[in-house]
PDB file of C-alpha atoms in Angstrom:
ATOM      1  CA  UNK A   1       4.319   6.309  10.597  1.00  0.00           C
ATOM      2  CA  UNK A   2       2.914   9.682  12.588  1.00  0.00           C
ATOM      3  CA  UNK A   3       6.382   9.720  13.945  1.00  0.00           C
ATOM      4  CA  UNK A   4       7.757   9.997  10.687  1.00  0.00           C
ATOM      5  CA  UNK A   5       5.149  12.617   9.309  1.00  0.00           C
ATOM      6  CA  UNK A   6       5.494  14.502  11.572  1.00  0.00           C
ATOM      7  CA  UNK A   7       9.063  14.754  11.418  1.00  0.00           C
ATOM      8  CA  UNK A   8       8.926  15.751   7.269  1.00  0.00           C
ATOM      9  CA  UNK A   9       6.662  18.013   8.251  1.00  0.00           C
ATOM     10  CA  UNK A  10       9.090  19.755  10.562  1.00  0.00           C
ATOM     11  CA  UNK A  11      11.413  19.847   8.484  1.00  0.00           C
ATOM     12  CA  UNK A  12       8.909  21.021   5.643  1.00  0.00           C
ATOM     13  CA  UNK A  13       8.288  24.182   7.520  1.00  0.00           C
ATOM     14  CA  UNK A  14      11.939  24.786   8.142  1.00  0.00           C
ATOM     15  CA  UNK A  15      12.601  24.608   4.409  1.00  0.00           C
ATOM     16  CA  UNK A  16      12.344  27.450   2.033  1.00  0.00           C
ATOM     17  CA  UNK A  17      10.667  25.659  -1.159  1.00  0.00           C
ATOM     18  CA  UNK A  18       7.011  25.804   0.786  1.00  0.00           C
ATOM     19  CA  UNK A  19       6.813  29.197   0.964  1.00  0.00           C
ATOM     20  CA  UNK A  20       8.673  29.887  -2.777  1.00  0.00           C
ATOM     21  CA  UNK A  21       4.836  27.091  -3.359  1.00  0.00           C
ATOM     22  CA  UNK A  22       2.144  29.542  -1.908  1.00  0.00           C
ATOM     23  CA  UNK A  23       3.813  32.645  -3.015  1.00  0.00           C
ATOM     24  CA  UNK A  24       3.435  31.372  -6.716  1.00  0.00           C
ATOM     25  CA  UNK A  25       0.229  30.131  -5.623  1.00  0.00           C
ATOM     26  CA  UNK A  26      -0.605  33.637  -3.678  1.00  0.00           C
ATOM     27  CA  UNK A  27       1.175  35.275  -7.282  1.00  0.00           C
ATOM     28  CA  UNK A  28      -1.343  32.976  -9.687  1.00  0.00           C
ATOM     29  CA  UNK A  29      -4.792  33.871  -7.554  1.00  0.00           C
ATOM     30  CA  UNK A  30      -4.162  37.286  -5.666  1.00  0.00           C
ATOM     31  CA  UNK A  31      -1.933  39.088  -7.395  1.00  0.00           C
ATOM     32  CA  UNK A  32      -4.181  40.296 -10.489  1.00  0.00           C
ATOM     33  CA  UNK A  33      -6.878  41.255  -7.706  1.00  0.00           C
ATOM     34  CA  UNK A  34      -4.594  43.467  -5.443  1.00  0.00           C
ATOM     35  CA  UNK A  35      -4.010  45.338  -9.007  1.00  0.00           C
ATOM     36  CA  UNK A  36      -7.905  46.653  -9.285  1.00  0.00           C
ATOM     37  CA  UNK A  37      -6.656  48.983  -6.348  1.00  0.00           C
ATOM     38  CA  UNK A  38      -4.552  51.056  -8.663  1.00  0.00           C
ATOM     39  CA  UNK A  39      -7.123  49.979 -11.787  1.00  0.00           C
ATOM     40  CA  UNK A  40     -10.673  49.439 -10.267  1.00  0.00           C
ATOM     41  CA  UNK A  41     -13.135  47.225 -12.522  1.00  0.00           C
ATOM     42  CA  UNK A  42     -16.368  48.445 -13.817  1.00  0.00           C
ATOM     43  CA  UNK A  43     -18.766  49.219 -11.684  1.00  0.00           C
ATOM     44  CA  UNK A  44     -21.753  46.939 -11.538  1.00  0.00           C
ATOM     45  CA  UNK A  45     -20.625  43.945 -12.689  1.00  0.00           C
ATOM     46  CA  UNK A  46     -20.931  40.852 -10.441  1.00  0.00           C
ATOM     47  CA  UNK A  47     -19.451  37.645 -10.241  1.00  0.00           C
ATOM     48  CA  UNK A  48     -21.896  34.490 -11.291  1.00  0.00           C
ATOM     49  CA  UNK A  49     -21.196  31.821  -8.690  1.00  0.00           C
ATOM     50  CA  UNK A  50     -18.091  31.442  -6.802  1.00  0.00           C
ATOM     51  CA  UNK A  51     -16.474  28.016  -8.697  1.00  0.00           C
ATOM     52  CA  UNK A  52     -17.355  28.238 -12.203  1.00  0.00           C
ATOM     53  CA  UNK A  53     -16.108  29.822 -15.353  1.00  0.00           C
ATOM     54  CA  UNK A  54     -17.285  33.301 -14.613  1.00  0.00           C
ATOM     55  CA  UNK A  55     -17.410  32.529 -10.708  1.00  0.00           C
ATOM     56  CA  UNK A  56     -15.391  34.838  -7.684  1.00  0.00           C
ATOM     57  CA  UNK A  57     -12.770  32.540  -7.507  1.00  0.00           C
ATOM     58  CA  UNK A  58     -11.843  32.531 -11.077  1.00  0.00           C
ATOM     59  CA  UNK A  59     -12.579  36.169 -12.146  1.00  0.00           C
ATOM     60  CA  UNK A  60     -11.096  37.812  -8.894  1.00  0.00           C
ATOM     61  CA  UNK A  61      -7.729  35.475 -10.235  1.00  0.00           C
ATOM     62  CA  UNK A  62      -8.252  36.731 -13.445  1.00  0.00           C
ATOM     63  CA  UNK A  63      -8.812  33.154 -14.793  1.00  0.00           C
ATOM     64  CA  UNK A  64      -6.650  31.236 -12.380  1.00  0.00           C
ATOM     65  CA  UNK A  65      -8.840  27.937 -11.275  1.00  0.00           C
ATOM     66  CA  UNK A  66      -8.391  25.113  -9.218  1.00  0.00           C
ATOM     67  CA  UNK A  67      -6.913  23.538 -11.586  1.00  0.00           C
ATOM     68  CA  UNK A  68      -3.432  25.410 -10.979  1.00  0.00           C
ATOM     69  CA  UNK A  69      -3.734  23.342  -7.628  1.00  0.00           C
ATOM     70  CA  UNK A  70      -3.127  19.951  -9.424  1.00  0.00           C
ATOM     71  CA  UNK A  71      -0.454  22.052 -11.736  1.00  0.00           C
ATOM     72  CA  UNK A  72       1.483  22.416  -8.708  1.00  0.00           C
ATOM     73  CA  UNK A  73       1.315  19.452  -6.686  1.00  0.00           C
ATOM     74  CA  UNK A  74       2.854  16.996  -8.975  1.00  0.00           C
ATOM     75  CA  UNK A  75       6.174  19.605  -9.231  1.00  0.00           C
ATOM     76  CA  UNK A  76       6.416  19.146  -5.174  1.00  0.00           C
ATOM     77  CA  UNK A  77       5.862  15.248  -5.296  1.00  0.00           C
ATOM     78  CA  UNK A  78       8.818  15.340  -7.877  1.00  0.00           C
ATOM     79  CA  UNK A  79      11.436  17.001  -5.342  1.00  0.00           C
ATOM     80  CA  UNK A  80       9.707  14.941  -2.251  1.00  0.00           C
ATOM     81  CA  UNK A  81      10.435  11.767  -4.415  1.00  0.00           C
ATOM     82  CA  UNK A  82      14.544  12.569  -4.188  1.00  0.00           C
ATOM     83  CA  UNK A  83      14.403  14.878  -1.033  1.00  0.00           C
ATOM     84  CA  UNK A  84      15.584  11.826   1.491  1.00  0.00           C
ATOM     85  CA  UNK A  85      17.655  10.357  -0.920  1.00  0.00           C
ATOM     86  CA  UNK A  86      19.621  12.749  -2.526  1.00  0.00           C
ATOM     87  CA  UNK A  87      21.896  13.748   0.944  1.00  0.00           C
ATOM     88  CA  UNK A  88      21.774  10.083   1.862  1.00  0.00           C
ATOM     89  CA  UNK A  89      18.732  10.508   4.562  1.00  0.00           C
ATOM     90  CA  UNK A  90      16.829   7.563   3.781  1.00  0.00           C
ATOM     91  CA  UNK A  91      19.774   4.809   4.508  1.00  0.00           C
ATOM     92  CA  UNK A  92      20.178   6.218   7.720  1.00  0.00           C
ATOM     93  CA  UNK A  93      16.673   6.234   8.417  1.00  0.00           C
ATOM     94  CA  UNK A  94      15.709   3.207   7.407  1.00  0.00           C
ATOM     95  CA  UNK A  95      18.687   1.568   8.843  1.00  0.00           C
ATOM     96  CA  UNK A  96      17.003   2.697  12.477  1.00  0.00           C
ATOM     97  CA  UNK A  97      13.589   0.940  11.481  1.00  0.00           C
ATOM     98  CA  UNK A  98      12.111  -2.560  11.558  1.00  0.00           C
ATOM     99  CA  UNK A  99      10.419  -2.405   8.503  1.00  0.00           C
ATOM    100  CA  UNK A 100      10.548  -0.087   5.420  1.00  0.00           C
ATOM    101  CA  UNK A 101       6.822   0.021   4.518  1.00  0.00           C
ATOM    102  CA  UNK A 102       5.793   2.835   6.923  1.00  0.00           C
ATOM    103  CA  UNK A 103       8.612   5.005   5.610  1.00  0.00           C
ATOM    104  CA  UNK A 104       7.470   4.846   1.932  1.00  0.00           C
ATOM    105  CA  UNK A 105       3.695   4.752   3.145  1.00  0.00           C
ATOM    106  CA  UNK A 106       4.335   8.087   4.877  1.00  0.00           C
ATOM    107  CA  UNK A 107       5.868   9.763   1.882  1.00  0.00           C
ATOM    108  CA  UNK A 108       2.533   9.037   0.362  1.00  0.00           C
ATOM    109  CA  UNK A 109       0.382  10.307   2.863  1.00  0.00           C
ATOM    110  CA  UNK A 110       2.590  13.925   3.363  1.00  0.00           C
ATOM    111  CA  UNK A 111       2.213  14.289  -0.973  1.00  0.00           C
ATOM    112  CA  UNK A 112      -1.737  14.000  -0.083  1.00  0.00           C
ATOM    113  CA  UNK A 113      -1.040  16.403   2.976  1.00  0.00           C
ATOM    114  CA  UNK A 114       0.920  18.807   1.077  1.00  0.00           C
ATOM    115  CA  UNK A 115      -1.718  19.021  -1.890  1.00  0.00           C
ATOM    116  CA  UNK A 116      -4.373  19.746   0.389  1.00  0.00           C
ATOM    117  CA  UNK A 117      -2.304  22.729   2.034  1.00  0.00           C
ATOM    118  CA  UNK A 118      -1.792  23.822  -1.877  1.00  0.00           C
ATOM    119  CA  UNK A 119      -6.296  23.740  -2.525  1.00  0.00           C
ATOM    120  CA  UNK A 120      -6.490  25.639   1.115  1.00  0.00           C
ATOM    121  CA  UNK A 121      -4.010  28.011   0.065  1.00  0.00           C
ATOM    122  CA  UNK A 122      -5.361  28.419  -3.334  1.00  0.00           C
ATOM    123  CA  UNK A 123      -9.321  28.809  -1.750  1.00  0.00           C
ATOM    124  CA  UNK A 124      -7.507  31.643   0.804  1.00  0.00           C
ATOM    125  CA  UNK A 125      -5.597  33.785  -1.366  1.00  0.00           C
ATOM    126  CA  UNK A 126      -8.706  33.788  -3.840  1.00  0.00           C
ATOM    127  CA  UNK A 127     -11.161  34.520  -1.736  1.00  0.00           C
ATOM    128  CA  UNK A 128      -8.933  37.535  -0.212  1.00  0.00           C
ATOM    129  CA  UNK A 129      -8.798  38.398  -4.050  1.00  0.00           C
ATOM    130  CA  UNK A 130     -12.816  38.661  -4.358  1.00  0.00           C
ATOM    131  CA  UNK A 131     -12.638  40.901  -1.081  1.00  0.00           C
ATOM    132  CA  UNK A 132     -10.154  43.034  -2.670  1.00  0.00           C
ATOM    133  CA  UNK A 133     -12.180  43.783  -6.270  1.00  0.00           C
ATOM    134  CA  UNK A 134     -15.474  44.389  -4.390  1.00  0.00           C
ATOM    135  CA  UNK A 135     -17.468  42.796  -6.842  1.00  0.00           C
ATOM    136  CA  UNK A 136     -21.344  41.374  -5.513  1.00  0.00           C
ATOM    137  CA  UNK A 137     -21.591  37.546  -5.973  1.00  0.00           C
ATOM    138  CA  UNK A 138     -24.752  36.174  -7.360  1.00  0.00           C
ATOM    139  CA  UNK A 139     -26.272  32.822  -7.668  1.00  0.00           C
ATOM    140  CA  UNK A 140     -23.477  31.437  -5.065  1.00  0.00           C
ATOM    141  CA  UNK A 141     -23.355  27.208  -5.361  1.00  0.00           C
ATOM    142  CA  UNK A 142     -24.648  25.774  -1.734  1.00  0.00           C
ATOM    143  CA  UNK A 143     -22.271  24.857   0.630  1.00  0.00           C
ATOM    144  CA  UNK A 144     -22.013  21.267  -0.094  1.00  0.00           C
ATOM    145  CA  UNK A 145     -21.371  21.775  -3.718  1.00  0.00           C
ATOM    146  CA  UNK A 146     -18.585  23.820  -2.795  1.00  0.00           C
ATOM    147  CA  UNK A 147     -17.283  21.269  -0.311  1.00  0.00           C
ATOM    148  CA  UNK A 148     -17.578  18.603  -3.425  1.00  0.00           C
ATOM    149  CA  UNK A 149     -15.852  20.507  -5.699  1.00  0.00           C
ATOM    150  CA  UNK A 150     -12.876  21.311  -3.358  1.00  0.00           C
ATOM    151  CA  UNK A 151     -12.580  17.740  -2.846  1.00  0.00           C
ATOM    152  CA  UNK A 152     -12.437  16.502  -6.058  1.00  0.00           C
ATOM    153  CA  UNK A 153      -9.934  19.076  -7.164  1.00  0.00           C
ATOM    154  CA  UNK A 154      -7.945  17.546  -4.212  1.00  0.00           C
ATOM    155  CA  UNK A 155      -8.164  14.517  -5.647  1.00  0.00           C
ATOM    156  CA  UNK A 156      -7.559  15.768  -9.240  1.00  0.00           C
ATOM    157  CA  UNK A 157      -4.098  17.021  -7.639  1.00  0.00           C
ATOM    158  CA  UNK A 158      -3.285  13.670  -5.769  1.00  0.00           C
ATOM    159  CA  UNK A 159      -3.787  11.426  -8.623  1.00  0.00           C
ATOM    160  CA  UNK A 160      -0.648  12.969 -10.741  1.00  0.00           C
ATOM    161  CA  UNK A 161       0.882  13.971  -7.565  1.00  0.00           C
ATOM    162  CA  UNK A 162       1.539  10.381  -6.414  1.00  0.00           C
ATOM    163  CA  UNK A 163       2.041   8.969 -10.248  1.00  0.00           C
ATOM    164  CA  UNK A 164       4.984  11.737  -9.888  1.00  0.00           C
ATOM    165  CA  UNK A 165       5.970  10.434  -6.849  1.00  0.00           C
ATOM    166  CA  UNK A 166       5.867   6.816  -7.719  1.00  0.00           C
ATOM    167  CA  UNK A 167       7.995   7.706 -10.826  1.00  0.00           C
ATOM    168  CA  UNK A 168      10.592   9.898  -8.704  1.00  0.00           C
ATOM    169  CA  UNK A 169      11.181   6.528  -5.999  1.00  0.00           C
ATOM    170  CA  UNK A 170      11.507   4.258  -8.638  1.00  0.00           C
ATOM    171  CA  UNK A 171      13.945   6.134 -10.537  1.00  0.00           C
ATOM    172  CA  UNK A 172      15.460   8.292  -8.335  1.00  0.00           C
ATOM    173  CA  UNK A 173      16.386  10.728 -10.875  1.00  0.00           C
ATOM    174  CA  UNK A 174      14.308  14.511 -10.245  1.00  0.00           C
ATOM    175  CA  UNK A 175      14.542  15.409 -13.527  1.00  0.00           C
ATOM    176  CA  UNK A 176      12.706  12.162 -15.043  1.00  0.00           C
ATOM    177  CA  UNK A 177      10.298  13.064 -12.350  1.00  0.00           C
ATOM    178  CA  UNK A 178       9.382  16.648 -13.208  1.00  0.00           C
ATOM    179  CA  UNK A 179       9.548  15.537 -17.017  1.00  0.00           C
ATOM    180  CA  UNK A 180       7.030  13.243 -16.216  1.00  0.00           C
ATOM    181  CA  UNK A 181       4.906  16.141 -14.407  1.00  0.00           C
ATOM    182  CA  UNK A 182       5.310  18.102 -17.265  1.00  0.00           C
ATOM    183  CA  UNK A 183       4.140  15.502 -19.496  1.00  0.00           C
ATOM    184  CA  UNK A 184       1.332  14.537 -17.327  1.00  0.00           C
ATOM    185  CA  UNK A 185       0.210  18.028 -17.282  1.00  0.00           C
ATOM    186  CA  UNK A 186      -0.012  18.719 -20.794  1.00  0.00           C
ATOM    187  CA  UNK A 187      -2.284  15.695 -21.516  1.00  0.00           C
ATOM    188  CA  UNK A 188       1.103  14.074 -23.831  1.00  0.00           C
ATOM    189  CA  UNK A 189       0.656  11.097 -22.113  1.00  0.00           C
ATOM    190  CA  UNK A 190      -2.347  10.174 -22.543  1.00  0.00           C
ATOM    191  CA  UNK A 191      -2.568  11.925 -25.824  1.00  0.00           C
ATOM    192  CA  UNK A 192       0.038   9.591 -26.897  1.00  0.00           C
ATOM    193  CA  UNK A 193      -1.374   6.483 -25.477  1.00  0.00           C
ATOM    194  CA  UNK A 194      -4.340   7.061 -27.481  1.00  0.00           C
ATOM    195  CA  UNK A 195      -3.151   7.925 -30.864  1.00  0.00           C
ATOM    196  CA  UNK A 196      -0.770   5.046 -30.401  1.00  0.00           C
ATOM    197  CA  UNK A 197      -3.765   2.824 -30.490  1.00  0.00           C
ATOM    198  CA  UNK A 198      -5.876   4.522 -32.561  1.00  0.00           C
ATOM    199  CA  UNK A 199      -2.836   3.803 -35.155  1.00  0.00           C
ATOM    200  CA  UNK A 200      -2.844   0.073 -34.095  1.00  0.00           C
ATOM    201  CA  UNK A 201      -6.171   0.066 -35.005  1.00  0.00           C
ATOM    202  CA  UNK A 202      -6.072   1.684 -38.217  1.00  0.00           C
ATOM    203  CA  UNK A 203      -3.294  -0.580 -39.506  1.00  0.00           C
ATOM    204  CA  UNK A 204      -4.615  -3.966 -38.359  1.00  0.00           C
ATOM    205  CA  UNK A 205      -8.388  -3.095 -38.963  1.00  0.00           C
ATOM    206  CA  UNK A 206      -9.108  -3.370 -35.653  1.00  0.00           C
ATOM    207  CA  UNK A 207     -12.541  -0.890 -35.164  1.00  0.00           C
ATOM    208  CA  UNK A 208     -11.052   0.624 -31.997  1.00  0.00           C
ATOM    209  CA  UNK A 209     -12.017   4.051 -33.047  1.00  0.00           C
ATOM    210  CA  UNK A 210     -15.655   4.383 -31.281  1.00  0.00           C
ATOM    211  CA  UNK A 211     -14.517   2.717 -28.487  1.00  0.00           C
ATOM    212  CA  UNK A 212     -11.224   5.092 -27.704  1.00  0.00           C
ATOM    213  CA  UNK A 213     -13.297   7.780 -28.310  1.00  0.00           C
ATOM    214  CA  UNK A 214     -15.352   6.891 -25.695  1.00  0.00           C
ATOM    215  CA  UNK A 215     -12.906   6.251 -23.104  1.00  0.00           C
ATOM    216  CA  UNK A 216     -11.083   9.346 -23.975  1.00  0.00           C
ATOM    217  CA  UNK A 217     -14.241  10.841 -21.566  1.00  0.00           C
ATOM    218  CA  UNK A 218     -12.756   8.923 -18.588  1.00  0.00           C
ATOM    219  CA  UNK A 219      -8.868   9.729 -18.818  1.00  0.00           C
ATOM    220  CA  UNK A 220      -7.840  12.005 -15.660  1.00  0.00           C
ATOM    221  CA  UNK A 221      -6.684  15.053 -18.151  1.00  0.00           C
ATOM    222  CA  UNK A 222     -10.339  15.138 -19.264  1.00  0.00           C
ATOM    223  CA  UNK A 223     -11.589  14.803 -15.730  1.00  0.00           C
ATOM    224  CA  UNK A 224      -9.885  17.299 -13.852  1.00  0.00           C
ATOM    225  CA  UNK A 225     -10.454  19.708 -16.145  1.00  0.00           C
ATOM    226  CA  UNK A 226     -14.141  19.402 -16.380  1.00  0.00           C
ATOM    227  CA  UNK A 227     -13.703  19.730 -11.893  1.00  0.00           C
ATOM    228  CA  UNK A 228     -11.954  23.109 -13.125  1.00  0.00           C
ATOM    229  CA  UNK A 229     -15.345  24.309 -14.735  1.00  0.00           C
ATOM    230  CA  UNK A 230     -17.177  24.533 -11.537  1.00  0.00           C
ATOM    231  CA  UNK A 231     -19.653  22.460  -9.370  1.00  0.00           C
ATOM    232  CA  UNK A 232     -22.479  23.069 -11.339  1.00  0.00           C
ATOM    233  CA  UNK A 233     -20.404  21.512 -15.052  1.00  0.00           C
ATOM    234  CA  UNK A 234     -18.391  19.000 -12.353  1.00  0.00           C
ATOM    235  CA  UNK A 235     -22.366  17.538 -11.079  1.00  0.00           C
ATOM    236  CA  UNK A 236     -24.030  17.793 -14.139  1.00  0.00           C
ATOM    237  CA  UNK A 237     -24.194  14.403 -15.806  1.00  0.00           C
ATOM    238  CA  UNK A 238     -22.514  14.693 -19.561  1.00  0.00           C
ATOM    239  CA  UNK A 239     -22.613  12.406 -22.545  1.00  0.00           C
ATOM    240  CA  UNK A 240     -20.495   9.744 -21.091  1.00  0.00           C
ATOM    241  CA  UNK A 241     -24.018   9.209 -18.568  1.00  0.00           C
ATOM    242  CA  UNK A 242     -21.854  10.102 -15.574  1.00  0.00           C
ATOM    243  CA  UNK A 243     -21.240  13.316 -13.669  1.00  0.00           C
ATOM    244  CA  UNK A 244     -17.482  14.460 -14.188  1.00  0.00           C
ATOM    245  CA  UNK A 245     -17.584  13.875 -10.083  1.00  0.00           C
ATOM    246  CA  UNK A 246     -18.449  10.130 -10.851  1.00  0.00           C
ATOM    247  CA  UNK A 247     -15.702   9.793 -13.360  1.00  0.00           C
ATOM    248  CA  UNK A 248     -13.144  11.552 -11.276  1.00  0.00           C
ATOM    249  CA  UNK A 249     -13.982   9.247  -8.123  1.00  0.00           C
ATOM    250  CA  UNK A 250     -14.525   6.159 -10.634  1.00  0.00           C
ATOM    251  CA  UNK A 251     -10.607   6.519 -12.123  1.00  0.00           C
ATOM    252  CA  UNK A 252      -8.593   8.617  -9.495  1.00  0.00           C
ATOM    253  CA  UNK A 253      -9.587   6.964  -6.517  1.00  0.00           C
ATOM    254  CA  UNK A 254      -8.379   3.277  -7.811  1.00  0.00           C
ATOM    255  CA  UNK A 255      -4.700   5.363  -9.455  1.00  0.00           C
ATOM    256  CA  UNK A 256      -4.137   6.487  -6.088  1.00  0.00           C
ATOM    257  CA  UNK A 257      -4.325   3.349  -4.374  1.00  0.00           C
ATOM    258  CA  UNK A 258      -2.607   1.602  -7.071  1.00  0.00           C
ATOM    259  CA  UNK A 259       0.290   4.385  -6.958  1.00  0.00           C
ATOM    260  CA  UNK A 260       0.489   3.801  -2.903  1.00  0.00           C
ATOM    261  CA  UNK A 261       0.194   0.381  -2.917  1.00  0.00           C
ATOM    262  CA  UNK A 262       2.919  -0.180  -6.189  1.00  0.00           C
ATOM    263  CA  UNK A 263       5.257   2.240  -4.466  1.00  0.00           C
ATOM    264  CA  UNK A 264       5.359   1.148  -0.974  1.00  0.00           C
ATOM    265  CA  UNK A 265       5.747  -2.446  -2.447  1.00  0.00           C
ATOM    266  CA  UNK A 266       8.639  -1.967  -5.202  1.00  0.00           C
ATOM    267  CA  UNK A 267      10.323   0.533  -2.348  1.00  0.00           C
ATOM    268  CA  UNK A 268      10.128  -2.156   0.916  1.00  0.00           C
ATOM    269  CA  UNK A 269      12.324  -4.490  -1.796  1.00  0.00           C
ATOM    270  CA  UNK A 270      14.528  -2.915  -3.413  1.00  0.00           C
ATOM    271  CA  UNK A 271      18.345  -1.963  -2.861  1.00  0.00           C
ATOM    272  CA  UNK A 272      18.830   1.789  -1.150  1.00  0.00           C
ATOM    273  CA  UNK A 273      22.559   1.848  -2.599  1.00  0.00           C
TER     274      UNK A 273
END
């Protein structure tokens, strides 16, 4: 499987659509900061933190937030899902291996790979950005906070990343895929599932209400953006009785697995042709 990885990331490099990635990303996080050159800020005023709402890494992106890492990664995993099989590469390749569940295994691990090139990325070009506006930074979160919020905004990204990817292999169609990212994205999907049995419940009687309400809390739209407030909102334990950390490692962790372990399955049995 290295052999492999190694390999798509060769040819990753060599490609073009990486660097079209971080220069969006580069666009999203420096690009308002490089403008205070021409139009300097106010003087005096600091940035509170580095992570949250009015922390370096937002401000000095003029609002951009980790978040826009988990925007991103799902739109790659939709072209990795059809990138072998659209000029025919994965017949040939798997024709020239013993089994087929390192190749889809691999295409796994490079989406988890690839979305943690996206948070580095993102965490350089916006800290560049506070350098360039000049601003003081106050009340900066300790060093393992930071680390914890970086990692669970990596996570935030893989979850839809792989559901993306999972949907891309199965259907082998990029356009369902980066529908699907879309929807994912905008919370429609688990919007929908809700209200579609919230209205099950109304019409049969059924008392869901309190219930759905409840687990709204816990659905990964709801997670990752509470990780896109900051370490100090992400750690802080909420209504639900659980840090948004807990609840983010609590559902994402078990989606990933179950994406890896559904795709790698469903892909070492069916039909390439």
């Amino acid at each position: 499987m290295m052999e492999l990885l190694k390999s798509d990331l060769y040819r990753t490099a060599r490609s073009r659509w990486p660097w079209v990635v971080l220069a969006l990303v580069a666009l999203a996080t420096l690009g308002s900061a490089v403008l205070t050159i021409w139009w300097p800020l106010e003087p005096g005023i600091v940035y509170d933190g580095l992570t949250g709402r009015a922390g370096a890494l937002r401000l000095a992106g003029r609002g951009s937030s980790i978040v826009l890492v988990s925007t991103i990664a799902p739109f790659v995993a939709a072209h990795l899902s059809c990138a072998d099989s659209d000029g025919g590469f994965d017949r040939t390749l798997l024709a020239s291996l013993r089994g087929r569940v390192a190749y889809f295994a691999e295409k796994y691990l490079l989406t988890v790979l690839l979305s943690g090139i996206i948070l580095l990325a993102y965490l350089a070009f916006s800290g560049i950005g506070v350098l360039v506006t000049m601003r003081a930074v106050t009340n900066v979160e300790p060093f393992w906070q930071f680390v914890a919020w970086a990692g669970e905004g990596w996570l935030a990204a893989c979850v839809y990343a792989l559901l993306v990817l999972l949907v891309g292999q199965l259907t082998r169609h990029r356009a369902i895929a980066l529908i699907v990212a879309f929807l994912l994205l905008s919370g429609a999907v688990e919007q929908g599932f809700f209200s579609f049995l919230l209205l099950v419940s109304d019409a049969f009687g059924l008392g869901w209400a309190p219930a759905l309400e409840a687990a709204i809390a816990w659905m990964p739209y709801v997670t990752i953006a509470a990780v896109g407030n900051g370490a100090a909102d992400m750690l802080a334990v909420d209504a639900t009785g659980f840090a948004p950390a807990v609840r983010v490692l609590i559902v994402c962790v078990p989606l990933c697995l179950a994406c890896v372990g559904l795709g790698t399955l469903v892909g070492t049995r069916r039909d390439l042709a």
